[in-house]
Short mmCIF file of C-alpha atoms in Angstrom, two decimals:
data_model
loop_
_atom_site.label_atom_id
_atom_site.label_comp_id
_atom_site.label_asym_id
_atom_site.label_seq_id
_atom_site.Cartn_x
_atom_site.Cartn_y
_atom_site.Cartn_z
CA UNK Q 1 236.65 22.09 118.80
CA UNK Q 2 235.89 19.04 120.85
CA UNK Q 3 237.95 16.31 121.29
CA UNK Q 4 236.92 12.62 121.70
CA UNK Q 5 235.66 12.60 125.18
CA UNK Q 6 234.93 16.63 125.57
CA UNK Q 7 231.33 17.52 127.28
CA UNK Q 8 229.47 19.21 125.18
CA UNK Q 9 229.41 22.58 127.75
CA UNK Q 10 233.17 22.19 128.60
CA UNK Q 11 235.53 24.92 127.81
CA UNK Q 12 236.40 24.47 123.98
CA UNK Q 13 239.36 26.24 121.72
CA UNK Q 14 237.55 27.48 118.48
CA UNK Q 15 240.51 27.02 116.15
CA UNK Q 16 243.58 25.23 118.02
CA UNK Q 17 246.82 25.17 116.59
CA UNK Q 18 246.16 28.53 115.03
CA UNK Q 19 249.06 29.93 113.87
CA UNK Q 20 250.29 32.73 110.79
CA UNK Q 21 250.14 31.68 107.64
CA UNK Q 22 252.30 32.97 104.29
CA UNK Q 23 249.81 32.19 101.40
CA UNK Q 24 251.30 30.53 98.18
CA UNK Q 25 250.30 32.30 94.64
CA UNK Q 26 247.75 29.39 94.19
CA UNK Q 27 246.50 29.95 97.23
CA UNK Q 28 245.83 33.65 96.48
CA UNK Q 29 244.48 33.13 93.58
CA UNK Q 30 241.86 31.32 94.98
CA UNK Q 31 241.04 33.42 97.58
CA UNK Q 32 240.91 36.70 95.23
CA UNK Q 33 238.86 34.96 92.82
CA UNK Q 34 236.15 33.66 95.86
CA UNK Q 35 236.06 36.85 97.02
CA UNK Q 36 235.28 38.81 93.89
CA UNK Q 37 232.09 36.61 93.25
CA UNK Q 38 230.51 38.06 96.34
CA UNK Q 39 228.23 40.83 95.64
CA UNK Q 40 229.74 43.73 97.47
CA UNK Q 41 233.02 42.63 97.48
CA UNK Q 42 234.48 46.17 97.41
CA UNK Q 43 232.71 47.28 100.35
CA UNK Q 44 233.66 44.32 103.19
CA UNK Q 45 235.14 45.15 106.01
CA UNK Q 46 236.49 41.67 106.88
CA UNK Q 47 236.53 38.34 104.68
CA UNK Q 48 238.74 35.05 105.25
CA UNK Q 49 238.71 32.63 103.16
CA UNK Q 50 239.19 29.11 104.33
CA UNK Q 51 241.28 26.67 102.40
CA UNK Q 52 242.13 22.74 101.74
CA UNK Q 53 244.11 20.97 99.27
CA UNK Q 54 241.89 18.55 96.51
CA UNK Q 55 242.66 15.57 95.63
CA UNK Q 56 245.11 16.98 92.87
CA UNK Q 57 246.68 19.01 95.43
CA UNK Q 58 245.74 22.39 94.33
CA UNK Q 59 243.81 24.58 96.66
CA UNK Q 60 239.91 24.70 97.09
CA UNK Q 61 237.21 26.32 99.03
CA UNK Q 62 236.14 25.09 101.75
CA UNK Q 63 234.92 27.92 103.59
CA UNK Q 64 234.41 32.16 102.57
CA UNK Q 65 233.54 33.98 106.07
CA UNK Q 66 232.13 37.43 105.52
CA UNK Q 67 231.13 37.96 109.34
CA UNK Q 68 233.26 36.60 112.61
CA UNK Q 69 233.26 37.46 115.96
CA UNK Q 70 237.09 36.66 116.12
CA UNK Q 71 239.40 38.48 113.75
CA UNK Q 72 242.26 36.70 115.34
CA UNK Q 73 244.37 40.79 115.56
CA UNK Q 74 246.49 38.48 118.03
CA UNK Q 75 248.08 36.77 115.11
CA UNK Q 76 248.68 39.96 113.62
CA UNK Q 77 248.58 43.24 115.76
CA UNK Q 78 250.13 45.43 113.17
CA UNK Q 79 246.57 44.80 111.49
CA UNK Q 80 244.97 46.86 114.44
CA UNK Q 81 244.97 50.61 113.14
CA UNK Q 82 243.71 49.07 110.10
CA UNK Q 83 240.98 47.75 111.32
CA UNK Q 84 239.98 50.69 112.86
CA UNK Q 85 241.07 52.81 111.11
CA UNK Q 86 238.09 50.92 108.14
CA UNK Q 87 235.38 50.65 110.89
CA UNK Q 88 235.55 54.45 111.80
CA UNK Q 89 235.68 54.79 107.57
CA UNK Q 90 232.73 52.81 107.60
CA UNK Q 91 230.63 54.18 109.87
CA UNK Q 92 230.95 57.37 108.53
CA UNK Q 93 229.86 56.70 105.49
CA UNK Q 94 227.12 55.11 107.14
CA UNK Q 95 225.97 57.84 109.06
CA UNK Q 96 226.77 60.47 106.07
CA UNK Q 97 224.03 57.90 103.61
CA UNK Q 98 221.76 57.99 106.26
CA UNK Q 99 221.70 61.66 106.84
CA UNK Q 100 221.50 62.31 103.18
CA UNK Q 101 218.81 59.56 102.77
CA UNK Q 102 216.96 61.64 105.87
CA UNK Q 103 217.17 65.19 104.15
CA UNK Q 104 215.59 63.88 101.00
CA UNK Q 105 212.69 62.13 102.97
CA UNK Q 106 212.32 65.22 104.68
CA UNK Q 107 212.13 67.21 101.10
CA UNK Q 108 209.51 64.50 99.77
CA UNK Q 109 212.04 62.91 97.62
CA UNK Q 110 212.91 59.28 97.60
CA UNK Q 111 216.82 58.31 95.95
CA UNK Q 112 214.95 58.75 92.60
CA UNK Q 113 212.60 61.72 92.77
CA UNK Q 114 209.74 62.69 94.52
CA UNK Q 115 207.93 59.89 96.76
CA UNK Q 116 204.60 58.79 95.09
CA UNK Q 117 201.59 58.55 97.91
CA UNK Q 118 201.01 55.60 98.91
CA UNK Q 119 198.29 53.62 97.00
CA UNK Q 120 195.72 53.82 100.04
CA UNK Q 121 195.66 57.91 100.10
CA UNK Q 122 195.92 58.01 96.21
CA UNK Q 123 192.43 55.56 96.11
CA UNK Q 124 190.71 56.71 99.75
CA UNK Q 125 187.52 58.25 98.61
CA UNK Q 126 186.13 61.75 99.58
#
């Protein structure tokens, strides 16, 4: 962030005074609730939910991150194998759609059954 004063191209600290955090009940149920009304849900690899208190002092919103270059493993590095451990989960479930998605292209099937011809060939004239 940039403090009063700060150039615009000096060095900056992206989230100062980070530090752990122990989330209250409230909080938690906030987050869980935010996160299961994104489509998907199941399958992220990484979410954080970003937090303030309202006006009535119960917790709100104020940011859902589904993609971030810093997953902050320094705060936690017990969270390491984890992550890893879901990445290398993730990609091979990645590769082992694609190859399955490749073998029925290669049969003539789409997902669903065979793959129609595309309208041009179906209406070229002989």
């Amino acid at each position: 962030m940039l403090a009063p004063g700060t150039a615009f191209d000096a060095a900056k600290v992206a989230h100062p005074g980070l530090e752990p955090w122990t989330p209250t009940a409230a909080e938690l149920d906030v987050a869980e609730r935010a996160l299961a009304a994104v489509p998907g849900a199941p399958e992220l690899l990484y979410a954080r939910v970003d937090l303030v208190d309202g006006d009535d002092g119960r917790p709100r919103v104020m940011e859902l991150e589904l993609v971030e270059p810093n997953l902050f493993l320094f705060l936690h590095p017990q969270s390491v194998p984890r992550v890893v451990e879901a990445v290398l989960e993730a990609a091979a479930s990645s590769a082992s759609s694609a190859s399955a998605a490749s073998a029925a292209s290669a049969a003539g099937r789409g997902p669903s059954g065979p793959t129609p011809a595309p309208p041009s060939a179906a209406a070229a004239p002989r």
